mmCIF file of C-alpha atoms in Angstrom:
data_model
loop_
_atom_site.group_PDB
_atom_site.id
_atom_site.type_symbol
_atom_site.label_atom_id
_atom_site.label_comp_id
_atom_site.label_asym_id
_atom_site.label_seq_id
_atom_site.Cartn_x
_atom_site.Cartn_y
_atom_site.Cartn_z
ATOM 1 C CA MET A 1 -0.023 -0.044 0.188
ATOM 2 C CA ASN A 2 3.206 2.245 0.156
ATOM 3 C CA TRP A 3 2.002 3.504 3.573
ATOM 4 C CA PRO A 4 4.294 4.423 6.234
ATOM 5 C CA GLN A 5 5.095 1.830 8.838
ATOM 6 C CA ALA A 6 6.061 1.657 12.598
ATOM 7 C CA THR A 7 7.043 -1.809 14.021
ATOM 8 C CA PHE A 8 7.717 -3.177 17.042
ATOM 9 C CA ALA A 9 5.552 -0.606 18.936
ATOM 10 C CA SER A 10 5.191 -0.554 22.795
ATOM 11 C CA LYS A 11 3.467 2.840 23.022
ATOM 12 C CA VAL A 12 1.372 4.587 20.324
ATOM 13 C CA VAL A 13 0.129 8.177 20.590
ATOM 14 C CA VAL A 14 -2.500 9.193 17.654
ATOM 15 C CA ALA A 15 -3.099 12.726 16.905
ATOM 16 C CA ALA A 16 -5.072 14.180 14.104
ATOM 17 C CA ALA A 17 -2.619 13.553 11.156
ATOM 18 C CA GLN A 18 0.196 11.622 12.469
ATOM 19 C CA ALA A 19 0.999 8.849 15.128
ATOM 20 C CA THR A 20 3.877 8.980 17.450
ATOM 21 C CA VAL A 21 5.387 5.424 18.101
ATOM 22 C CA THR A 22 7.637 4.184 20.721
ATOM 23 C CA ARG A 23 9.368 1.240 19.062
ATOM 24 C CA GLU A 24 11.490 -1.405 20.935
ATOM 25 C CA ILE A 25 14.699 -2.068 19.011
ATOM 26 C CA ASP A 26 17.759 -3.903 19.852
ATOM 27 C CA GLY A 27 19.789 -1.251 21.727
ATOM 28 C CA GLY A 28 16.851 0.564 23.664
ATOM 29 C CA LEU A 29 13.895 2.552 22.368
ATOM 30 C CA GLU A 30 13.232 4.451 19.434
ATOM 31 C CA THR A 31 10.423 7.200 18.736
ATOM 32 C CA VAL A 32 8.979 7.681 15.485
ATOM 33 C CA GLU A 33 6.393 9.959 14.027
ATOM 34 C CA VAL A 34 4.430 8.764 10.942
ATOM 35 C CA PRO A 35 1.711 10.461 9.180
ATOM 36 C CA LEU A 36 -1.532 8.539 9.004
ATOM 37 C CA PRO A 37 -2.740 6.206 7.482
ATOM 38 C CA ALA A 38 -0.006 3.938 8.584
ATOM 39 C CA VAL A 39 0.825 0.083 9.343
ATOM 40 C CA VAL A 40 1.728 -0.225 13.040
ATOM 41 C CA THR A 41 2.690 -3.771 14.338
ATOM 42 C CA VAL A 42 2.932 -4.131 18.037
ATOM 43 C CA ASP A 43 5.087 -5.406 20.766
ATOM 44 C CA LEU A 44 3.665 -7.668 23.544
ATOM 45 C CA ARG A 45 4.263 -4.846 26.256
ATOM 46 C CA LEU A 46 1.864 -2.223 24.342
ATOM 47 C CA ASN A 47 -1.271 -2.964 26.366
ATOM 48 C CA GLU A 48 -3.528 -5.583 28.214
ATOM 49 C CA PRO A 49 -5.936 -7.119 25.628
ATOM 50 C CA ARG A 50 -9.432 -7.260 27.068
ATOM 51 C CA TYR A 51 -10.992 -10.421 27.373
ATOM 52 C CA ALA A 52 -14.365 -11.302 25.507
ATOM 53 C CA THR A 53 -17.129 -11.644 28.219
ATOM 54 C CA LEU A 54 -19.713 -14.608 27.575
ATOM 55 C CA PRO A 55 -22.544 -12.242 26.792
ATOM 56 C CA ASN A 56 -20.417 -10.538 24.140
ATOM 57 C CA ILE A 57 -19.255 -13.821 22.667
ATOM 58 C CA MET A 58 -23.192 -14.651 22.115
ATOM 59 C CA LYS A 59 -23.704 -11.426 20.872
ATOM 60 C CA ALA A 60 -20.747 -11.795 18.341
ATOM 61 C CA LYS A 61 -22.231 -15.332 17.161
ATOM 62 C CA LYS A 62 -25.433 -13.509 15.836
ATOM 63 C CA LYS A 63 -23.338 -11.050 13.655
ATOM 64 C CA PRO A 64 -23.563 -11.591 9.977
ATOM 65 C CA LEU A 65 -20.527 -13.190 8.377
ATOM 66 C CA GLU A 66 -19.307 -12.125 5.047
ATOM 67 C CA THR A 67 -17.345 -14.836 2.997
ATOM 68 C CA THR A 68 -15.294 -13.851 0.033
ATOM 69 C CA ASN A 69 -12.395 -15.521 -1.583
ATOM 70 C CA PRO A 70 -9.115 -14.674 -2.790
ATOM 71 C CA ALA A 71 -10.181 -14.462 -6.603
ATOM 72 C CA ALA A 72 -12.681 -11.677 -5.642
ATOM 73 C CA LEU A 73 -10.038 -9.984 -3.937
ATOM 74 C CA GLY A 74 -7.898 -10.157 -6.942
ATOM 75 C CA VAL A 75 -4.993 -12.039 -5.161
ATOM 76 C CA ASP A 76 -2.974 -14.800 -5.839
ATOM 77 C CA VAL A 77 -2.645 -17.345 -2.911
ATOM 78 C CA THR A 78 -0.465 -20.097 -4.378
ATOM 79 C CA PRO A 79 2.316 -20.776 -1.882
ATOM 80 C CA ARG A 80 5.682 -19.646 -3.046
ATOM 81 C CA LEU A 81 7.450 -21.760 -0.291
ATOM 82 C CA LYS A 82 7.448 -25.558 -0.325
ATOM 83 C CA THR A 83 8.103 -27.265 3.041
ATOM 84 C CA LEU A 84 10.506 -30.046 2.078
ATOM 85 C CA LYS A 85 10.792 -31.649 5.455
ATOM 86 C CA VAL A 86 10.456 -30.933 9.098
ATOM 87 C CA ALA A 87 12.767 -32.122 11.777
ATOM 88 C CA GLU A 88 13.368 -31.929 15.232
ATOM 89 C CA PRO A 89 16.572 -29.852 16.472
ATOM 90 C CA ALA A 90 19.088 -31.798 18.221
ATOM 91 C CA LYS A 91 17.796 -32.155 21.851
ATOM 92 C CA ARG A 92 20.008 -31.096 24.951
ATOM 93 C CA SER A 93 20.260 -33.333 27.674
ATOM 94 C CA ALA A 94 20.325 -32.629 31.084
ATOM 95 C CA GLY A 95 23.930 -32.267 32.278
ATOM 96 C CA LEU A 96 25.237 -32.935 35.823
ATOM 97 C CA LYS A 97 24.263 -31.303 38.891
ATOM 98 C CA VAL A 98 27.266 -29.674 41.016
ATOM 99 C CA ALA A 99 27.449 -29.649 44.638
ATOM 100 C CA ASP A 100 28.461 -25.702 45.407
ATOM 101 C CA ALA A 101 29.890 -22.751 43.817
ATOM 102 C CA ALA A 102 33.367 -23.483 44.263
ATOM 103 C CA ASP A 103 32.621 -26.926 42.417
ATOM 104 C CA LEU A 104 30.923 -25.172 39.549
ATOM 105 C CA VAL A 105 33.835 -22.877 39.140
ATOM 106 C CA MET A 106 36.341 -25.368 39.107
ATOM 107 C CA LYS A 107 34.283 -27.518 36.419
ATOM 108 C CA LEU A 108 33.795 -24.431 34.206
ATOM 109 C CA LYS A 109 37.355 -23.762 34.228
ATOM 110 C CA THR A 110 38.939 -27.401 33.713
ATOM 111 C CA GLU A 111 35.864 -29.486 32.077
ATOM 112 C CA ALA A 112 33.974 -26.850 29.985
ATOM 113 C CA LYS A 113 36.781 -24.572 29.829
ATOM 114 C CA VAL A 114 34.795 -21.627 29.098
ATOM 115 C CA ILE A 115 36.074 -19.153 31.760
ATOM 116 C CA MET B 1 23.673 -13.923 -9.505
ATOM 117 C CA ALA B 2 25.125 -12.171 -6.875
ATOM 118 C CA ILE B 3 23.977 -11.802 -3.432
ATOM 119 C CA LEU B 4 23.271 -8.605 -1.945
ATOM 120 C CA VAL B 5 23.510 -8.138 2.149
ATOM 121 C CA ILE B 6 21.980 -5.162 3.418
ATOM 122 C CA ALA B 7 24.246 -3.834 6.286
ATOM 123 C CA GLU B 8 23.041 -2.599 9.619
ATOM 124 C CA HIS B 9 25.191 0.336 10.913
ATOM 125 C CA ASP B 10 25.026 3.511 13.047
ATOM 126 C CA ASN B 11 27.071 5.481 10.189
ATOM 127 C CA THR B 12 30.284 4.907 12.256
ATOM 128 C CA SER B 13 30.370 1.367 12.527
ATOM 129 C CA ILE B 14 28.949 -1.888 11.064
ATOM 130 C CA LYS B 15 26.780 -3.925 13.631
ATOM 131 C CA ALA B 16 28.364 -7.463 14.282
ATOM 132 C CA ALA B 17 25.242 -8.890 13.281
ATOM 133 C CA THR B 18 25.971 -7.953 9.509
ATOM 134 C CA LEU B 19 28.962 -10.032 9.825
ATOM 135 C CA ASN B 20 26.792 -13.270 10.378
ATOM 136 C CA ALA B 21 24.639 -12.395 7.389
ATOM 137 C CA VAL B 22 27.761 -12.287 5.237
ATOM 138 C CA THR B 23 28.749 -15.606 6.297
ATOM 139 C CA ALA B 24 25.246 -16.994 5.543
ATOM 140 C CA ALA B 25 25.442 -15.114 2.156
ATOM 141 C CA GLY B 26 28.908 -16.815 1.364
ATOM 142 C CA LYS B 27 26.991 -20.327 1.824
ATOM 143 C CA ILE B 28 24.604 -19.514 -1.099
ATOM 144 C CA GLY B 29 27.532 -18.974 -3.141
ATOM 145 C CA GLY B 30 28.255 -16.247 -5.588
ATOM 146 C CA ASP B 31 29.361 -12.587 -5.168
ATOM 147 C CA VAL B 32 28.331 -11.139 -2.040
ATOM 148 C CA HIS B 33 27.975 -7.347 -2.315
ATOM 149 C CA LEU B 34 27.166 -5.320 0.990
ATOM 150 C CA LEU B 35 24.747 -2.255 0.727
ATOM 151 C CA ILE B 36 25.213 0.625 3.080
ATOM 152 C CA ALA B 37 22.596 3.267 3.080
ATOM 153 C CA GLY B 38 23.460 6.123 5.596
ATOM 154 C CA SER B 39 24.509 9.721 5.950
ATOM 155 C CA ALA B 40 28.113 10.712 6.416
ATOM 156 C CA CYS B 41 28.834 6.995 6.743
ATOM 157 C CA ALA B 42 32.500 6.905 5.388
ATOM 158 C CA ALA B 43 33.574 5.131 8.723
ATOM 159 C CA ALA B 44 31.127 2.462 8.502
ATOM 160 C CA VAL B 45 32.106 2.018 4.675
ATOM 161 C CA ALA B 46 35.581 1.488 5.524
ATOM 162 C CA SER B 47 34.895 -1.114 7.962
ATOM 163 C CA ALA B 48 32.658 -2.874 5.638
ATOM 164 C CA ALA B 49 35.308 -2.877 2.902
ATOM 165 C CA ARG B 50 37.416 -5.164 5.047
ATOM 166 C CA ILE B 51 34.663 -7.642 5.800
ATOM 167 C CA SER B 52 35.941 -10.983 4.230
ATOM 168 C CA GLY B 53 33.968 -12.530 1.643
ATOM 169 C CA VAL B 54 32.472 -9.124 0.596
ATOM 170 C CA SER B 55 33.411 -8.325 -3.145
ATOM 171 C CA LYS B 56 31.978 -4.943 -3.355
ATOM 172 C CA VAL B 57 30.520 -2.343 -0.952
ATOM 173 C CA LEU B 58 27.711 -0.363 -2.435
ATOM 174 C CA LEU B 59 27.234 3.250 -0.838
ATOM 175 C CA ALA B 60 23.980 5.282 -0.897
ATOM 176 C CA ASP B 61 24.770 8.401 1.082
ATOM 177 C CA ALA B 62 22.203 10.746 1.390
ATOM 178 C CA PRO B 63 20.290 12.331 4.611
ATOM 179 C CA GLN B 64 17.363 10.500 4.182
ATOM 180 C CA TYR B 65 19.215 7.172 5.173
ATOM 181 C CA ALA B 66 20.787 8.640 8.447
ATOM 182 C CA ASP B 67 18.512 6.517 10.470
ATOM 183 C CA GLN B 68 17.492 4.056 8.009
ATOM 184 C CA VAL B 69 13.953 4.473 7.923
ATOM 185 C CA SER B 70 12.287 1.431 6.634
ATOM 186 C CA GLU B 71 10.339 3.045 3.817
ATOM 187 C CA ASN B 72 13.277 4.823 2.105
ATOM 188 C CA LEU B 73 15.521 1.999 2.627
ATOM 189 C CA ALA B 74 13.190 -0.364 1.159
ATOM 190 C CA VAL B 75 12.656 1.377 -1.982
ATOM 191 C CA LEU B 76 16.369 1.810 -2.329
ATOM 192 C CA VAL B 77 17.030 -2.075 -2.079
ATOM 193 C CA VAL B 78 14.191 -2.619 -4.336
ATOM 194 C CA ALA B 79 15.569 -0.524 -6.853
ATOM 195 C CA GLN B 80 19.003 -2.682 -6.818
ATOM 196 C CA VAL B 81 17.115 -5.837 -7.618
ATOM 197 C CA SER B 82 17.818 -6.358 -11.085
ATOM 198 C CA ALA B 83 21.339 -7.451 -10.593
ATOM 199 C CA TYR B 84 20.430 -9.705 -7.574
ATOM 200 C CA GLY B 85 18.949 -13.335 -6.881
ATOM 201 C CA HIS B 86 19.165 -12.876 -3.228
ATOM 202 C CA LEU B 87 18.666 -10.188 -0.534
ATOM 203 C CA LEU B 88 19.626 -11.133 3.074
ATOM 204 C CA ALA B 89 19.698 -9.056 6.184
ATOM 205 C CA ALA B 90 20.190 -10.082 9.773
ATOM 206 C CA ALA B 91 17.288 -10.745 11.833
ATOM 207 C CA THR B 92 17.597 -8.189 14.132
ATOM 208 C CA THR B 93 14.990 -5.368 14.809
ATOM 209 C CA SER B 94 16.223 -3.351 12.064
ATOM 210 C CA GLY B 95 16.104 -6.439 9.548
ATOM 211 C CA LYS B 96 12.944 -7.517 10.626
ATOM 212 C CA ASN B 97 11.640 -4.087 10.088
ATOM 213 C CA PHE B 98 12.479 -3.353 6.316
ATOM 214 C CA MET B 99 12.906 -6.685 4.888
ATOM 215 C CA PRO B 100 9.147 -7.577 5.070
ATOM 216 C CA ARG B 101 8.607 -4.219 3.230
ATOM 217 C CA VAL B 102 11.078 -5.187 0.532
ATOM 218 C CA ALA B 103 9.452 -8.554 0.171
ATOM 219 C CA ALA B 104 6.143 -6.823 -0.077
ATOM 220 C CA LEU B 105 7.183 -4.483 -2.537
ATOM 221 C CA LEU B 106 8.729 -7.172 -4.782
ATOM 222 C CA ASP B 107 5.564 -9.381 -3.886
ATOM 223 C CA VAL B 108 7.659 -12.274 -2.914
ATOM 224 C CA ALA B 109 7.623 -14.719 0.368
ATOM 225 C CA GLN B 110 10.269 -13.738 2.772
ATOM 226 C CA ILE B 111 12.088 -16.684 4.244
ATOM 227 C CA SER B 112 12.675 -15.549 7.750
ATOM 228 C CA GLU B 113 15.357 -16.041 10.206
ATOM 229 C CA ILE B 114 17.197 -19.088 8.338
ATOM 230 C CA VAL B 115 19.770 -21.322 10.243
ATOM 231 C CA ALA B 116 21.295 -23.003 7.435
ATOM 232 C CA VAL B 117 21.550 -22.910 3.847
ATOM 233 C CA GLU B 118 20.964 -26.212 1.797
ATOM 234 C CA SER B 119 21.162 -24.988 -1.800
ATOM 235 C CA THR B 120 20.472 -21.586 -3.641
ATOM 236 C CA ASP B 121 16.702 -22.026 -3.022
ATOM 237 C CA THR B 122 16.332 -24.402 0.058
ATOM 238 C CA PHE B 123 16.897 -23.078 3.596
ATOM 239 C CA VAL B 124 16.322 -24.543 7.181
ATOM 240 C CA ARG B 125 14.439 -22.415 9.556
ATOM 241 C CA PRO B 126 13.088 -22.977 12.824
ATOM 242 C CA ILE B 127 9.195 -22.830 13.407
ATOM 243 C CA TYR B 128 7.125 -23.327 16.459
ATOM 244 C CA ALA B 129 9.531 -21.339 18.693
ATOM 245 C CA GLY B 130 12.421 -23.206 17.736
ATOM 246 C CA ASN B 131 10.846 -26.882 18.491
ATOM 247 C CA VAL B 132 10.949 -27.938 14.617
ATOM 248 C CA LEU B 133 13.218 -27.195 12.009
ATOM 249 C CA ALA B 134 11.574 -26.816 8.646
ATOM 250 C CA THR B 135 13.322 -27.296 5.305
ATOM 251 C CA VAL B 136 11.785 -24.739 2.760
ATOM 252 C CA GLN B 137 12.036 -24.363 -0.930
ATOM 253 C CA SER B 138 11.373 -20.908 -2.491
ATOM 254 C CA ALA B 139 9.830 -20.642 -6.038
ATOM 255 C CA ASP B 140 10.324 -16.988 -5.811
ATOM 256 C CA ALA B 141 12.765 -15.682 -8.458
ATOM 257 C CA ILE B 142 14.053 -13.160 -5.628
ATOM 258 C CA LYS B 143 14.802 -14.471 -2.250
ATOM 259 C CA VAL B 144 14.383 -11.976 0.227
ATOM 260 C CA ILE B 145 15.876 -13.669 3.474
ATOM 261 C CA THR B 146 16.561 -12.769 7.011
ATOM 262 C CA VAL B 147 19.402 -14.703 9.093
ATOM 263 C CA ARG B 148 19.294 -15.664 12.663
ATOM 264 C CA THR B 149 22.625 -14.536 13.475
ATOM 265 C CA THR B 150 23.358 -17.089 16.118
ATOM 266 C CA ALA B 151 23.308 -19.828 13.423
ATOM 267 C CA PHE B 152 26.418 -18.436 11.390
ATOM 268 C CA GLU B 153 30.047 -17.525 12.346
ATOM 269 C CA ALA B 154 30.889 -13.948 11.969
ATOM 270 C CA ALA B 155 32.807 -13.240 8.891
ATOM 271 C CA GLY B 156 36.376 -12.168 9.514
ATOM 272 C CA GLU B 157 37.947 -8.819 8.439
ATOM 273 C CA ASP B 158 40.768 -9.369 6.038
ATOM 274 C CA GLY B 159 39.010 -8.400 3.016
ATOM 275 C CA ASN B 160 39.530 -5.672 0.663
ATOM 276 C CA ALA B 161 36.322 -4.794 -1.278
ATOM 277 C CA SER B 162 35.901 -2.065 -3.811
ATOM 278 C CA THR B 163 33.182 0.771 -3.036
ATOM 279 C CA GLU B 164 30.680 1.836 -5.488
ATOM 280 C CA ASN B 165 28.493 4.825 -5.205
ATOM 281 C CA LEU B 166 24.761 4.355 -5.835
ATOM 282 C CA PRO B 167 22.303 7.001 -7.036
ATOM 283 C CA SER B 168 20.067 7.633 -3.899
ATOM 284 C CA GLY B 169 16.542 6.853 -3.882
ATOM 285 C CA PRO B 170 13.721 9.194 -3.194
ATOM 286 C CA ASP B 171 13.030 10.930 0.111
ATOM 287 C CA LEU B 172 9.603 9.457 0.731
ATOM 288 C CA VAL B 173 9.077 11.692 3.899
ATOM 289 C CA GLN B 174 6.844 9.028 5.864
ATOM 290 C CA SER B 175 8.027 7.735 9.055
ATOM 291 C CA LYS B 176 10.530 10.062 10.972
ATOM 292 C CA VAL B 177 12.880 9.036 13.889
ATOM 293 C CA VAL B 178 12.312 11.746 16.445
ATOM 294 C CA GLY B 179 14.352 10.135 19.345
ATOM 295 C CA ARG B 180 16.233 7.144 20.586
ATOM 296 C CA GLU B 181 16.664 6.117 24.180
ATOM 297 C CA LEU B 182 19.325 3.439 24.060
ATOM 298 C CA THR B 183 20.658 1.577 27.122
ATOM 299 C CA LYS B 184 24.053 2.710 27.570
ATOM 300 C CA SER B 185 26.187 0.053 29.029
ATOM 301 C CA GLU B 186 29.977 -0.725 29.378
ATOM 302 C CA ARG B 187 29.039 -4.475 29.098
ATOM 303 C CA PRO B 188 29.078 -6.342 25.745
ATOM 304 C CA GLU B 189 26.074 -6.454 23.772
ATOM 305 C CA LEU B 190 23.616 -9.345 24.545
ATOM 306 C CA THR B 191 23.560 -10.940 21.167
ATOM 307 C CA ALA B 192 27.362 -10.413 20.599
ATOM 308 C CA ALA B 193 28.575 -11.358 24.040
ATOM 309 C CA LYS B 194 30.961 -14.662 24.928
ATOM 310 C CA VAL B 195 29.223 -14.825 28.345
ATOM 311 C CA ILE B 196 25.721 -13.937 29.482
ATOM 312 C CA VAL B 197 24.591 -13.917 33.101
ATOM 313 C CA SER B 198 20.570 -13.772 33.012
ATOM 314 C CA GLY B 199 18.491 -13.622 35.758
ATOM 315 C CA GLY B 200 14.748 -14.566 36.373
ATOM 316 C CA ARG B 201 11.775 -13.926 38.643
ATOM 317 C CA GLY B 202 13.887 -15.646 41.508
ATOM 318 C CA MET B 203 15.773 -12.514 41.761
ATOM 319 C CA GLY B 204 12.929 -11.251 43.759
ATOM 320 C CA SER B 205 13.274 -7.561 43.093
ATOM 321 C CA GLY B 206 15.022 -4.961 40.786
ATOM 322 C CA ASP B 207 17.658 -3.968 43.360
ATOM 323 C CA ASN B 208 18.804 -7.493 44.024
ATOM 324 C CA PHE B 209 18.860 -7.945 40.008
ATOM 325 C CA HIS B 210 21.355 -5.344 39.918
ATOM 326 C CA LYS B 211 23.310 -5.786 42.982
ATOM 327 C CA LEU B 212 23.678 -9.585 42.476
ATOM 328 C CA LEU B 213 23.952 -10.170 38.817
ATOM 329 C CA GLU B 214 25.869 -7.054 37.601
ATOM 330 C CA PRO B 215 29.040 -7.543 39.713
ATOM 331 C CA LEU B 216 29.167 -11.143 38.610
ATOM 332 C CA ALA B 217 28.728 -10.263 35.065
ATOM 333 C CA ASP B 218 31.488 -7.579 35.216
ATOM 334 C CA LEU B 219 33.978 -10.437 36.908
ATOM 335 C CA LEU B 220 33.015 -12.547 33.896
ATOM 336 C CA GLY B 221 32.958 -9.880 31.184
ATOM 337 C CA ALA B 222 29.571 -10.837 30.688
ATOM 338 C CA ALA B 223 26.457 -9.270 29.153
ATOM 339 C CA VAL B 224 23.351 -9.151 31.407
ATOM 340 C CA GLY B 225 20.004 -10.824 30.315
ATOM 341 C CA ALA B 226 16.543 -11.585 31.997
ATOM 342 C CA SER B 227 13.779 -13.565 31.426
ATOM 343 C CA ARG B 228 10.286 -12.418 30.500
ATOM 344 C CA ALA B 229 9.117 -12.828 34.146
ATOM 345 C CA ALA B 230 11.840 -10.511 35.323
ATOM 346 C CA VAL B 231 11.261 -7.926 32.761
ATOM 347 C CA ASP B 232 7.315 -8.092 33.155
ATOM 348 C CA ALA B 233 8.263 -7.697 36.718
ATOM 349 C CA GLY B 234 10.210 -4.446 36.230
ATOM 350 C CA TYR B 235 13.555 -5.786 37.361
ATOM 351 C CA ALA B 236 15.223 -5.066 34.254
ATOM 352 C CA PRO B 237 14.525 -3.082 31.009
ATOM 353 C CA ASN B 238 12.769 -4.671 28.201
ATOM 354 C CA ASP B 239 15.901 -5.026 25.774
ATOM 355 C CA TYR B 240 17.470 -7.383 28.300
ATOM 356 C CA GLN B 241 14.834 -10.185 27.547
ATOM 357 C CA VAL B 242 16.278 -13.274 26.446
ATOM 358 C CA GLY B 243 13.716 -15.600 24.586
ATOM 359 C CA GLN B 244 11.225 -15.927 22.027
ATOM 360 C CA THR B 245 9.745 -12.485 22.096
ATOM 361 C CA GLY B 246 13.363 -10.989 23.073
ATOM 362 C CA LYS B 247 16.905 -11.723 21.899
ATOM 363 C CA ILE B 248 17.987 -14.919 20.512
ATOM 364 C CA VAL B 249 21.551 -15.417 21.980
ATOM 365 C CA ALA B 250 24.091 -18.336 21.726
ATOM 366 C CA PRO B 251 27.196 -17.543 23.846
ATOM 367 C CA GLN B 252 29.958 -19.628 24.910
ATOM 368 C CA LEU B 253 28.456 -19.596 28.473
ATOM 369 C CA TYR B 254 24.948 -18.822 29.641
ATOM 370 C CA ILE B 255 24.435 -18.582 33.606
ATOM 371 C CA ALA B 256 20.537 -18.671 34.253
ATOM 372 C CA VAL B 257 20.122 -17.555 37.867
ATOM 373 C CA GLY B 258 16.582 -17.783 39.099
ATOM 374 C CA ILE B 259 15.063 -18.758 35.845
ATOM 375 C CA SER B 260 12.805 -21.671 35.742
ATOM 376 C CA GLY B 261 13.000 -22.220 32.179
ATOM 377 C CA ALA B 262 9.873 -21.693 30.391
ATOM 378 C CA ILE B 263 10.007 -23.011 26.804
ATOM 379 C CA GLN B 264 9.696 -19.418 25.557
ATOM 380 C CA HIS B 265 12.919 -18.811 27.500
ATOM 381 C CA LEU B 266 14.758 -21.697 26.361
ATOM 382 C CA ALA B 267 13.777 -21.016 22.702
ATOM 383 C CA GLY B 268 16.095 -17.699 22.950
ATOM 384 C CA MET B 269 19.307 -19.468 24.533
ATOM 385 C CA LYS B 270 19.248 -23.021 24.038
ATOM 386 C CA ASP B 271 22.112 -22.990 21.504
ATOM 387 C CA SER B 272 24.370 -21.616 23.952
ATOM 388 C CA LYS B 273 27.599 -23.780 24.120
ATOM 389 C CA VAL B 274 27.502 -24.385 27.972
ATOM 390 C CA ILE B 275 24.542 -23.651 30.047
ATOM 391 C CA VAL B 276 24.730 -23.279 34.079
ATOM 392 C CA ALA B 277 21.573 -23.150 35.837
ATOM 393 C CA ILE B 278 21.186 -21.936 39.338
ATOM 394 C CA ASN B 279 17.728 -22.444 41.079
ATOM 395 C CA LYS B 280 16.343 -23.514 44.202
ATOM 396 C CA ASP B 281 13.912 -25.785 42.597
ATOM 397 C CA ALA B 282 15.550 -28.863 41.708
ATOM 398 C CA GLU B 283 12.474 -29.663 39.260
ATOM 399 C CA ALA B 284 12.762 -26.532 37.387
ATOM 400 C CA PRO B 285 12.798 -27.334 33.636
ATOM 401 C CA ILE B 286 15.945 -25.251 32.922
ATOM 402 C CA PHE B 287 17.980 -28.263 34.578
ATOM 403 C CA GLN B 288 16.879 -30.178 31.784
ATOM 404 C CA VAL B 289 18.945 -28.301 29.145
ATOM 405 C CA ALA B 290 21.738 -27.350 31.517
ATOM 406 C CA ASP B 291 25.239 -28.763 31.205
ATOM 407 C CA TYR B 292 25.952 -27.833 34.783
ATOM 408 C CA GLY B 293 22.978 -27.508 37.380
ATOM 409 C CA LEU B 294 23.199 -26.197 40.934
ATOM 410 C CA VAL B 295 20.376 -26.351 43.155
ATOM 411 C CA GLY B 296 20.504 -23.810 45.987
ATOM 412 C CA ASP B 297 19.657 -20.324 47.146
ATOM 413 C CA LEU B 298 20.654 -17.691 44.585
ATOM 414 C CA PHE B 299 21.221 -15.187 47.289
ATOM 415 C CA GLU B 300 23.825 -17.750 48.880
ATOM 416 C CA VAL B 301 25.276 -19.037 45.563
ATOM 417 C CA VAL B 302 25.837 -15.980 43.552
ATOM 418 C CA PRO B 303 27.963 -14.229 46.257
ATOM 419 C CA ALA B 304 29.663 -17.587 46.763
ATOM 420 C CA LEU B 305 30.420 -17.870 42.885
ATOM 421 C CA GLN B 306 31.534 -14.270 42.885
ATOM 422 C CA ALA B 307 33.948 -15.066 45.629
ATOM 423 C CA ALA B 308 35.097 -18.187 43.862
ATOM 424 C CA LEU B 309 35.848 -16.154 40.808
ATOM 425 C CA ALA B 310 37.562 -13.285 42.390
#
């Protein structure tokens, strides 16, 4: 759609013609301003989702449901990716238990050689 | 066809994740070109030219690339596409921001977070939070790929690539970066650290988190991470989070302190070489993946560990 975008949003403030979005990036936070309309994808800490109550679920069931198909919308949904195989990654097995901190440091130094 | 890797940088240096993406590109086979879109980024270009395996550095230097906003960057990348069969970027928050836009503009299916290259059109990528590895084959003419950095070694720095200037693309004046709050730290970056000390809900409070873990991390030259529970409880900032929704890490040594080991956390660290778990609950799932487990009260064990290391 060539709309502006703001991904990983943790805070969104919408004003008349633009939105100010705080994004979670690798090193911290980034604040961007995007003109509207824009596409915003959100991070898990944006808000608490509200849960549907039973009466609302019952009401929702009565809403009309419009069915369409990809052809009517003019999109091609032929998969471009073919999954050739799936495999389980190598499992880690439980290692050994050490008695105390001194033992742990000794093992890390002599067995694992990582410190 | 050559392969184009889009570099992540801050105009002065190349982010380490780019080096892993270059290695992944090398495994596909073919000339590897590196695109740098920035503003006054001569220093980044100089270090890019030294990355082994890169035969040419493409530079687009214009004010609209200073913050590498996704709209301008994606249009620039798409403009280069006629010469390339593969476009790669590291699966960092930057790569995951603009690459889907590139894929959408090209109308191709992105192949995300690859962990291995099988052939020029077949790649392995984790699905279901890393519990299954799927081998997928792409039928698209142009492969848009993001690379899980922990799955590939970093490329060396003994190359000598030439630099070519690109005409810059249009400034679309869409999203605009107005501020950045970067966590300042003397410690290494989480995703690049050799050693990580990570804390969970067992730390009890933010104070404990800092007082116990930071000195230990400093002794080991380690980065500090956290589980989602610790971040949600406010013990640590969001960008410390290791796991499915946080950072994926694979250090030489990962020390999990007071982390029970929820599957979402394990998804972010189980490729670490050596895992140490310290937890008072002997049944905690973290012990099932740990090479060394220590059952005990972390408030006694961590200071003892510090004393033993000092």
